[in-house]
Amino acid sequence: MFERFCRKGAESVAFDVSCVWFSFKVAIRYLHVTLFLSVIPLALGVALGTPIAVCRKFRVRIASQVAGALITFLKGIPLVLYVLILNFMILKPLDKLAEYSVWADKLRLMDKIEYYIGIIALSAYATVVISETMRSALNSVPDGQYEACFSIGLTRGQALRSIVIPQALAFAVPVLCNNFIGLIKGSSIVYVIGVLDILNGAMTSAQINYRFLEAYIAAALIYWVLCISVERASWILEKRFKKR
Amino acid sequence: MIQVKGVRKSFGKNEVLKGVDLNVKKGEVVVILGPSGSGKTTLLRCVNFLEIADDGDLTIGDLSVRFKHATKKEILRVRRRTAMVFQNYNLFNNKNAIENVMEGLVTARKVPAADAYATAKKELDKVGLSDKYDAYPSQLSGGQQQRVAIARAVSLNPEVILFDEPTSALDPELVGEVLAVMRAVAREGITMIVVTHEMSFAHDIADHVVFMDAGVIVEEGTPKEIFTNPREARTKQFLDRILLKYDYSI
Ligand SMILES: Nc1ncnc2c1ncn2[C@@H]1O[C@H](COP(=O)(O)OP(=O)(O)OP(=O)(O)O)[C@@H](O)[C@H]1O
Ligand SMILES: [Mg+2]
């Protein structure tokens, strides 16, 4: 079946578009993996990053200091290390635990465990990045807006809901779209722990016909289309949110 | 009646208000004058609890609070009896003119939206913006924004409106329209405390003039007393300087 799409063997050096097409077809089957690996971290990043940003903005005692120190530390770590470290931190103890507990053993041998580790790592990374996005979004609303709210008798909660958050969101949306694009591209890093996503899918096709360049290009094309789509959506969203 | 007694406020080691007393009768317009850094803004902000004063008492009608010990609830009560017009307008950027005026009515006062809309319309008409209901702050000139801000304050029917240099961020040709609106507000009998450097306006509008310097009230009296016959050297010096600078005649 493979030969049908990419007839030429490894001995041929010329670039072959049909091999790109072949790799593309293999890789696209893992589109959902890449989407899950970026959409779930995006959602978790917003859900966890926003309260962290709020804590830091309003200097909530202890929480803001802990979050501040943690974020400052985590911000300086490359994504690939999140993946490798979490992979190690989850798998190694599981191996140990498996000697005592059937439950841990099951977990360890669970289908797609590396996929879940990838999601956890990317979510941690996204939380750090997005908490910073949200913080700058909150900071983009001038103090005068809060003061005007208070002066007309709004409570802090009311001020946040009807004035501050809508304005912060208008600022955050395009940045979040960029964060999302970063996550889509960044998710390809999970190949280091063997998750079958778009990139790894393309690679498996190359392992059959040794057409690595064609496979890379096929993967690049898919990522490119994904990112362009998000960017287009971002423009539309931005127009919606930017009430002048 | 608004009564401020013995208000003190420091920023770090810098004592900005050193025991200020202020009495404002109902319907009165009090103008506060004073050189830059004398604590005028801080005084207004303390009355509205945008700053928490270190000491002193505040009475607004039947509501009395100690600045330092005011609870969240008391602060909210004070804020719902006062309104503030800021130097930089501070209109809500995500809301158009009519929504800016409605916000306090609907969200803080729980006025039904339809009634709030009618009130907002009426107040915007009064400040001459009947053609700008749907305009966002960025589509309005400074003078128009400040007029919306005044409509927003007046619509809440507060016991006092605090004005902090409402015209000093405006281009000179826009000052007049805002002052005219403020005169109209004063004529309605709304109690006002106004910080301004517009001397002829202060002279016309004020029932009572207060001169502050270095965190204390140096002198107070009727406009006539203060402008034409100041007792204190510091007042005289300030008036000479500012009248010379702005070349106003009274
Ligand atoms: N948030 C703050 N933190 C620290 N110092 C402040 C703060 N706000 C005001 N000050 C200081 O308090 C003093 C009085 O300031 P204030 O703004 O009340 O003066 P002002 O009379 O309104 O002056 P201006 O005519 O320039 O508006 C100034 O020395 C100022 O630097
Ligand atoms: Mg001031």
Coordinates of N, CA, C and O in Angstrom, one line a residue, chain A residues 1-150:
Chain A
M1 N 0.8 -1.2 0.0 CA 0.0 0.0 0.0 C 0.9 1.2 0.0 O 0.6 2.2 -0.7
F2 N 2.0 1.2 0.8 CA 2.8 2.4 0.9 C 3.5 2.7 -0.5 O 3.6 3.9 -0.9
E3 N 3.8 1.6 -1.2 CA 4.5 1.8 -2.4 C 3.7 2.6 -3.4 O 4.1 3.2 -4.3
R4 N 2.4 2.4 -3.3 CA 1.5 3.0 -4.2 C 1.6 4.6 -4.2 O 1.5 5.2 -5.2
F5 N 1.9 5.1 -3.0 CA 2.0 6.5 -2.8 C 3.4 7.1 -3.1 O 3.6 8.2 -3.5
C6 N 4.3 6.2 -2.9 CA 5.7 6.7 -3.0 C 6.6 5.6 -3.6 O 7.2 4.9 -2.8
R7 N 6.6 5.5 -4.9 CA 7.2 4.4 -5.5 C 8.7 4.4 -5.4 O 9.3 3.3 -5.2
K8 N 9.3 5.5 -5.5 CA 10.8 5.5 -5.6 C 11.4 5.1 -4.3 O 10.9 5.4 -3.2
G9 N 12.5 4.3 -4.4 CA 13.1 3.8 -3.2 C 14.1 4.8 -2.6 O 14.2 5.9 -3.1
A10 N 14.9 4.3 -1.7 CA 15.8 5.1 -0.9 C 17.0 5.6 -1.8 O 17.6 6.6 -1.6
E11 N 17.3 4.8 -2.9 CA 18.4 5.2 -3.7 C 18.3 6.5 -4.5 O 19.2 7.1 -4.9
S12 N 17.0 6.9 -4.7 CA 16.8 8.1 -5.5 C 17.0 9.3 -4.6 O 16.4 9.4 -3.5
V13 N 17.8 10.3 -5.0 CA 18.1 11.5 -4.2 C 17.1 12.6 -4.5 O 17.0 13.5 -3.7
A14 N 16.5 12.6 -5.7 CA 15.7 13.8 -6.1 C 14.5 14.0 -5.2 O 14.0 13.0 -4.7
F15 N 14.2 15.2 -4.9 CA 13.1 15.5 -4.1 C 11.8 15.0 -4.8 O 11.6 15.2 -6.0
D16 N 10.9 14.4 -4.0 CA 9.8 13.8 -4.7 C 8.5 14.2 -4.0 O 8.2 14.0 -2.8
V17 N 7.7 15.0 -4.8 CA 6.5 15.6 -4.2 C 5.5 14.5 -3.8 O 4.8 14.6 -2.9
S18 N 5.5 13.4 -4.6 CA 4.6 12.3 -4.2 C 4.9 11.7 -2.8 O 4.0 11.3 -2.1
C19 N 6.1 11.8 -2.5 CA 6.5 11.3 -1.1 C 6.0 12.3 -0.1 O 5.7 11.8 1.0
V20 N 6.0 13.6 -0.4 CA 5.5 14.5 0.5 C 4.0 14.2 0.8 O 3.5 14.2 1.9
W21 N 3.3 14.0 -0.3 CA 1.9 13.6 -0.3 C 1.7 12.4 0.6 O 0.8 12.4 1.4
F22 N 2.5 11.4 0.4 CA 2.4 10.2 1.2 C 2.6 10.4 2.7 O 1.8 10.1 3.5
S23 N 3.6 11.2 3.0 CA 3.9 11.5 4.4 C 2.8 12.3 5.0 O 2.4 12.2 6.1
F24 N 2.3 13.2 4.1 CA 1.2 14.1 4.6 C 0.0 13.3 5.0 O -0.6 13.5 6.1
K25 N -0.3 12.3 4.2 CA -1.5 11.4 4.5 C -1.3 10.6 5.8 O -2.2 10.4 6.5
V26 N 0.0 10.2 6.0 CA 0.2 9.5 7.2 C 0.1 10.4 8.4 O -0.6 10.2 9.4
A27 N 0.8 11.6 8.3 CA 0.9 12.5 9.4 C -0.5 13.1 9.8 O -0.8 13.3 11.0
I28 N -1.3 13.4 8.8 CA -2.6 14.0 9.1 C -3.5 13.1 9.9 O -4.4 13.6 10.6
R29 N -3.2 11.8 9.9 CA -4.0 10.9 10.8 C -3.8 11.2 12.3 O -4.6 10.8 13.1
Y30 N -2.7 12.0 12.6 CA -2.4 12.3 14.0 C -2.7 13.8 14.3 O -2.3 14.3 15.3
L31 N -3.5 14.4 13.4 CA -3.9 15.8 13.6 C -4.6 15.9 14.9 O -4.3 16.9 15.7
H32 N -5.5 15.0 15.3 CA -6.2 15.2 16.5 C -5.3 15.1 17.7 O -5.5 15.8 18.7
V33 N -4.2 14.4 17.6 CA -3.2 14.3 18.7 C -2.6 15.7 19.0 O -2.6 16.2 20.1
T34 N -2.1 16.3 17.9 CA -1.5 17.7 18.0 C -2.6 18.7 18.5 O -2.3 19.5 19.4
L35 N -3.8 18.5 18.0 CA -4.9 19.4 18.5 C -5.1 19.3 20.0 O -5.2 20.3 20.7
F36 N -5.2 18.0 20.4 CA -5.4 17.8 21.9 C -4.2 18.3 22.7 O -4.4 18.9 23.7
L37 N -3.0 18.1 22.1 CA -1.8 18.5 22.8 C -1.7 20.0 22.9 O -0.9 20.5 23.6
S38 N -2.5 20.8 22.1 CA -2.4 22.2 22.2 C -3.7 22.9 22.8 O -3.6 23.8 23.5
V39 N -4.8 22.3 22.5 CA -6.1 22.9 22.9 C -6.2 22.7 24.4 O -6.6 23.6 25.2
I40 N -6.0 21.5 24.9 CA -6.1 21.2 26.3 C -5.2 22.1 27.2 O -5.6 22.7 28.1
P41 N -3.9 22.1 26.8 CA -3.0 23.0 27.6 C -3.5 24.5 27.5 O -3.4 25.2 28.4
L42 N -4.0 24.9 26.3 CA -4.5 26.3 26.2 C -5.6 26.5 27.2 O -5.6 27.5 28.0
A43 N -6.6 25.6 27.2 CA -7.7 25.7 28.1 C -7.3 25.7 29.6 O -7.7 26.6 30.4
L44 N -6.4 24.7 29.9 CA -6.0 24.6 31.3 C -5.1 25.9 31.7 O -5.2 26.4 32.8
G45 N -4.3 26.3 30.7 CA -3.5 27.5 30.9 C -4.3 28.7 31.2 O -3.9 29.5 32.1
V46 N -5.4 28.9 30.5 CA -6.3 30.0 30.8 C -6.9 29.8 32.2 O -7.0 30.7 33.0
A47 N -7.4 28.6 32.4 CA -8.2 28.3 33.7 C -7.2 28.5 34.9 O -7.7 29.0 35.9
L48 N -6.0 28.1 34.8 CA -5.1 28.2 35.9 C -4.3 29.4 35.9 O -4.0 30.0 37.0
G49 N -3.9 29.9 34.7 CA -3.1 31.1 34.6 C -3.8 32.4 35.1 O -3.2 33.3 35.6
T50 N -5.1 32.4 34.8 CA -5.9 33.7 35.1 C -5.9 33.9 36.6 O -5.6 35.0 37.1
P51 N -6.3 32.9 37.4 CA -6.3 33.1 38.9 C -4.9 33.5 39.4 O -4.8 34.3 40.3
I52 N -3.9 32.9 38.8 CA -2.5 33.2 39.3 C -2.3 34.7 39.0 O -1.8 35.4 39.8
A53 N -2.6 35.1 37.8 CA -2.4 36.5 37.4 C -3.2 37.4 38.3 O -2.7 38.5 38.8
V54 N -4.4 37.1 38.6 CA -5.3 37.9 39.5 C -4.6 38.0 40.9 O -4.5 39.1 41.5
C55 N -4.2 36.8 41.4 CA -3.5 36.8 42.7 C -2.3 37.8 42.7 O -2.1 38.5 43.7
R56 N -1.5 37.7 41.7 CA -0.3 38.6 41.6 C -0.7 40.0 41.5 O -0.1 40.9 42.1
K57 N -1.7 40.3 40.6 CA -2.1 41.7 40.4 C -2.6 42.3 41.7 O -2.3 43.5 42.0
F58 N -3.4 41.6 42.4 CA -4.0 42.2 43.6 C -3.3 41.8 44.9 O -3.8 42.0 46.0
R59 N -2.0 41.3 44.7 CA -1.1 41.1 45.8 C -1.8 40.3 46.9 O -1.7 40.6 48.1
V60 N -2.5 39.2 46.5 CA -3.1 38.4 47.6 C -2.0 37.8 48.4 O -1.0 37.3 47.9
R61 N -2.1 37.9 49.7 CA -1.0 37.5 50.6 C -0.6 36.0 50.4 O -1.4 35.2 50.1
I62 N 0.7 35.8 50.5 CA 1.3 34.5 50.4 C 1.1 33.9 48.9 O 2.1 33.7 48.3
A63 N -0.1 33.8 48.5 CA -0.4 33.2 47.2 C 0.4 33.9 46.1 O 1.0 33.3 45.2
S64 N 0.4 35.3 46.2 CA 1.0 36.1 45.1 C 2.5 35.9 45.2 O 3.2 35.8 44.1
Q65 N 3.1 35.8 46.4 CA 4.6 35.6 46.5 C 5.0 34.3 46.0 O 5.9 34.1 45.2
V66 N 4.2 33.2 46.4 CA 4.6 31.9 46.0 C 4.5 31.8 44.5 O 5.4 31.3 43.8
A67 N 3.3 32.3 43.9 CA 3.1 32.2 42.5 C 4.2 33.0 41.8 O 4.8 32.6 40.8
G68 N 4.5 34.2 42.3 CA 5.5 35.1 41.6 C 6.9 34.4 41.6 O 7.5 34.3 40.5
A69 N 7.3 33.8 42.7 CA 8.6 33.1 42.7 C 8.6 31.9 41.7 O 9.5 31.7 41.0
L70 N 7.5 31.1 41.8 CA 7.4 29.9 41.0 C 7.4 30.3 39.5 O 8.2 29.7 38.7
I71 N 6.6 31.3 39.1 CA 6.5 31.6 37.7 C 7.9 32.2 37.2 O 8.3 31.8 36.1
T72 N 8.5 33.0 38.0 CA 9.8 33.6 37.6 C 10.8 32.5 37.4 O 11.6 32.5 36.4
F73 N 10.7 31.4 38.2 CA 11.6 30.3 38.1 C 11.3 29.5 36.8 O 12.1 29.2 36.0
L74 N 10.0 29.1 36.7 CA 9.6 28.2 35.6 C 9.7 28.9 34.2 O 9.9 28.2 33.2
K75 N 9.6 30.2 34.2 CA 9.6 31.0 33.0 C 10.9 30.7 32.2 O 11.0 30.8 31.0
G76 N 12.0 30.5 33.0 CA 13.3 30.4 32.4 C 13.7 29.0 31.9 O 14.8 28.7 31.6
I77 N 12.7 28.0 31.9 CA 13.0 26.7 31.5 C 12.4 26.4 30.2 O 11.2 26.6 29.9
P78 N 13.2 25.8 29.3 CA 12.7 25.5 27.9 C 11.7 24.4 28.0 O 11.7 23.5 28.8
L79 N 10.8 24.4 27.0 CA 9.7 23.5 27.0 C 10.1 22.0 26.9 O 9.6 21.2 27.6
V80 N 11.2 21.8 26.2 CA 11.7 20.4 26.1 C 12.0 19.8 27.4 O 11.8 18.6 27.7
L81 N 12.5 20.7 28.3 CA 12.9 20.2 29.7 C 11.6 19.9 30.5 O 11.7 19.0 31.4
Y82 N 10.6 20.7 30.3 CA 9.3 20.3 31.0 C 8.9 18.9 30.7 O 8.6 18.1 31.5
V83 N 9.0 18.6 29.4 CA 8.6 17.3 28.9 C 9.5 16.2 29.5 O 9.0 15.2 30.0
L84 N 10.8 16.4 29.3 CA 11.7 15.4 29.8 C 11.7 15.2 31.3 O 11.6 14.1 31.8
I85 N 11.6 16.3 32.0 CA 11.6 16.2 33.5 C 10.3 15.6 34.0 O 10.4 14.7 34.9
L86 N 9.2 16.0 33.4 CA 7.9 15.5 33.9 C 7.8 14.0 33.5 O 7.3 13.2 34.3
N87 N 8.3 13.6 32.4 CA 8.4 12.3 32.0 C 9.1 11.4 33.0 O 8.6 10.4 33.4
F88 N 10.3 11.9 33.4 CA 11.1 11.2 34.3 C 10.4 11.2 35.7 O 10.3 10.1 36.3
M89 N 9.9 12.3 36.1 CA 9.3 12.4 37.4 C 8.0 11.6 37.6 O 7.6 11.2 38.7
I90 N 7.4 11.3 36.5 CA 6.1 10.5 36.6 C 6.5 9.0 36.4 O 6.0 8.2 37.1
L91 N 7.3 8.7 35.4 CA 7.6 7.3 35.1 C 8.4 6.6 36.1 O 8.2 5.5 36.5
K92 N 9.4 7.3 36.6 CA 10.4 6.6 37.5 C 9.7 6.2 38.8 O 9.8 5.0 39.2
P93 N 8.9 7.1 39.5 CA 8.2 6.7 40.7 C 7.2 5.6 40.4 O 7.0 4.7 41.2
L94 N 6.6 5.7 39.2 CA 5.6 4.6 38.8 C 6.3 3.3 38.8 O 5.7 2.3 39.2
D95 N 7.5 3.2 38.2 CA 8.2 2.0 38.1 C 8.4 1.4 39.4 O 8.3 0.2 39.7
K96 N 8.9 2.3 40.4 CA 9.1 1.9 41.7 C 7.8 1.3 42.4 O 7.8 0.3 43.0
L97 N 6.8 2.2 42.2 CA 5.5 1.8 42.9 C 4.9 0.5 42.3 O 4.3 -0.2 43.0
A98 N 5.2 0.3 41.1 CA 4.6 -0.9 40.4 C 5.0 -2.2 41.1 O 4.3 -3.2 41.0
E99 N 6.1 -2.1 41.8 CA 6.6 -3.3 42.5 C 5.6 -3.7 43.7 O 5.5 -4.8 44.1
Y100 N 5.0 -2.6 44.2 CA 4.1 -2.8 45.3 C 2.6 -2.8 45.0 O 1.8 -3.4 45.6
S101 N 2.3 -2.0 43.9 CA 0.9 -1.8 43.7 C 0.5 -2.2 42.3 O 1.1 -1.8 41.3
V102 N -0.6 -2.9 42.1 CA -1.1 -3.3 40.8 C -1.5 -2.1 40.1 O -1.4 -2.0 38.9
W103 N -2.1 -1.2 40.9 CA -2.7 0.0 40.3 C -1.6 0.8 39.6 O -1.8 1.3 38.5
A104 N -0.5 1.0 40.2 CA 0.7 1.8 39.6 C 1.2 1.0 38.4 O 1.6 1.6 37.4
D105 N 1.2 -0.3 38.5 CA 1.7 -1.1 37.4 C 0.8 -0.9 36.2 O 1.2 -0.7 35.0
K106 N -0.5 -0.9 36.4 CA -1.5 -0.7 35.4 C -1.3 0.7 34.7 O -1.3 0.8 33.5
L107 N -1.1 1.7 35.6 CA -0.9 3.0 35.1 C 0.3 3.1 34.3 O 0.3 3.8 33.2
R108 N 1.4 2.5 34.7 CA 2.7 2.5 34.1 C 2.5 1.9 32.6 O 3.1 2.4 31.7
L109 N 1.8 0.9 32.5 CA 1.7 0.2 31.2 C 0.5 0.7 30.4 O 0.2 0.2 29.4
M110 N -0.1 1.7 31.0 CA -1.3 2.2 30.3 C -1.0 2.7 28.9 O 0.1 3.2 28.6
D111 N -2.0 2.4 28.0 CA -1.8 2.8 26.7 C -1.7 4.3 26.6 O -2.4 5.0 27.3
K112 N -0.8 4.8 25.8 CA -0.7 6.3 25.6 C -0.3 7.1 26.9 O -0.6 8.2 27.0
I113 N 0.4 6.4 27.8 CA 0.8 7.2 29.0 C 1.7 8.4 28.7 O 1.5 9.5 29.2
E114 N 2.5 8.2 27.7 CA 3.4 9.3 27.3 C 2.6 10.5 26.7 O 3.0 11.6 26.8
Y115 N 1.5 10.1 26.1 CA 0.6 11.2 25.6 C 0.0 12.0 26.7 O 0.0 13.3 26.7
Y116 N -0.4 11.4 27.8 CA -0.9 12.2 29.0 C 0.2 13.0 29.6 O 0.0 14.1 30.1
I117 N 1.4 12.4 29.7 CA 2.6 13.1 30.2 C 2.8 14.4 29.4 O 3.1 15.5 29.9
G118 N 2.7 14.2 28.1 CA 2.9 15.3 27.2 C 1.9 16.4 27.5 O 2.2 17.6 27.5
I119 N 0.6 16.0 27.7 CA -0.4 17.0 28.0 C -0.1 17.7 29.3 O -0.3 19.0 29.4
I120 N 0.3 17.0 30.3 CA 0.6 17.6 31.6 C 1.8 18.6 31.4 O 1.7 19.7 31.9
A121 N 2.8 18.2 30.7 CA 4.0 19.1 30.6 C 3.6 20.3 29.8 O 3.9 21.4 30.2
L122 N 2.9 20.1 28.7 CA 2.5 21.3 27.9 C 1.5 22.2 28.7 O 1.6 23.4 28.6
S123 N 0.7 21.6 29.5 CA -0.3 22.4 30.3 C 0.5 23.2 31.4 O 0.2 24.4 31.6
A124 N 1.5 22.6 32.0 CA 2.3 23.4 33.0 C 3.0 24.5 32.3 O 3.0 25.7 32.8
Y125 N 3.6 24.2 31.1 CA 4.2 25.3 30.4 C 3.2 26.4 30.0 O 3.5 27.6 30.1
A126 N 2.0 26.0 29.5 CA 1.0 27.0 29.1 C 0.6 27.8 30.2 O 0.3 29.0 30.1
T127 N 0.4 27.2 31.4 CA 0.0 27.9 32.6 C 1.0 29.1 32.9 O 0.6 30.2 33.2
V128 N 2.3 28.7 32.8 CA 3.3 29.8 33.1 C 3.2 30.9 32.1 O 3.1 32.1 32.4
V129 N 3.1 30.5 30.8 CA 3.1 31.5 29.7 C 1.8 32.4 29.8 O 1.9 33.6 29.8
I130 N 0.7 31.7 30.0 CA -0.6 32.4 29.9 C -0.8 33.2 31.2 O -1.4 34.3 31.2
S131 N -0.3 32.8 32.3 CA -0.4 33.6 33.5 C 0.3 35.0 33.3 O -0.2 36.0 33.8
E132 N 1.4 34.9 32.5 CA 2.1 36.2 32.2 C 1.3 37.0 31.2 O 1.2 38.2 31.3
T133 N 0.6 36.3 30.3 CA -0.2 37.0 29.3 C -1.3 37.8 30.1 O -1.6 38.9 29.8
M134 N -2.0 37.0 31.0 CA -3.1 37.6 31.7 C -2.6 38.7 32.7 O -3.4 39.7 32.9
R135 N -1.4 38.6 33.2 CA -0.9 39.6 34.1 C -0.7 40.9 33.3 O -1.1 42.0 33.7
S136 N -0.1 40.8 32.1 CA 0.1 42.0 31.3 C -1.3 42.6 30.8 O -1.4 43.8 30.7
A137 N -2.2 41.7 30.6 CA -3.6 42.1 30.2 C -4.2 42.9 31.3 O -4.8 44.0 31.1
L138 N -4.1 42.4 32.5 CA -4.7 43.1 33.7 C -3.9 44.5 33.9 O -4.5 45.5 34.2
N139 N -2.6 44.4 33.7 CA -1.8 45.7 33.8 C -2.1 46.7 32.7 O -1.8 47.8 32.9
S140 N -2.7 46.2 31.6 CA -3.0 47.1 30.5 C -4.2 48.0 30.9 O -4.4 49.0 30.2
V141 N -4.9 47.7 31.9 CA -6.1 48.5 32.3 C -5.6 49.5 33.3 O -5.1 49.2 34.3
P142 N -5.7 50.8 32.9 CA -5.1 51.8 33.8 C -5.8 51.9 35.2 O -7.0 51.6 35.3
D143 N -5.1 52.3 36.2 CA -5.7 52.5 37.5 C -6.9 53.4 37.5 O -7.8 53.2 38.3
G144 N -6.9 54.4 36.6 CA -8.0 55.3 36.5 C -9.3 54.6 36.3 O -10.4 55.1 36.7
Q145 N -9.3 53.5 35.6 CA -10.5 52.7 35.3 C -11.1 52.1 36.6 O -12.3 52.2 36.9
Y146 N -10.2 51.6 37.5 CA -10.7 51.1 38.8 C -11.2 52.3 39.6 O -12.3 52.1 40.2
E147 N -10.5 53.4 39.6 CA -10.9 54.5 40.4 C -12.2 55.0 40.0 O -13.1 55.4 40.9
A148 N -12.4 55.1 38.7 CA -13.7 55.6 38.2 C -14.8 54.6 38.7 O -15.9 55.0 39.1
C149 N -14.6 53.3 38.6 CA -15.5 52.3 39.1 C -15.8 52.5 40.6 O -17.0 52.6 41.0
F150 N -14.8 52.7 41.4 CA -15.0 52.9 42.8 C -15.8 54.1 43.1 O -16.6 54.2 43.9

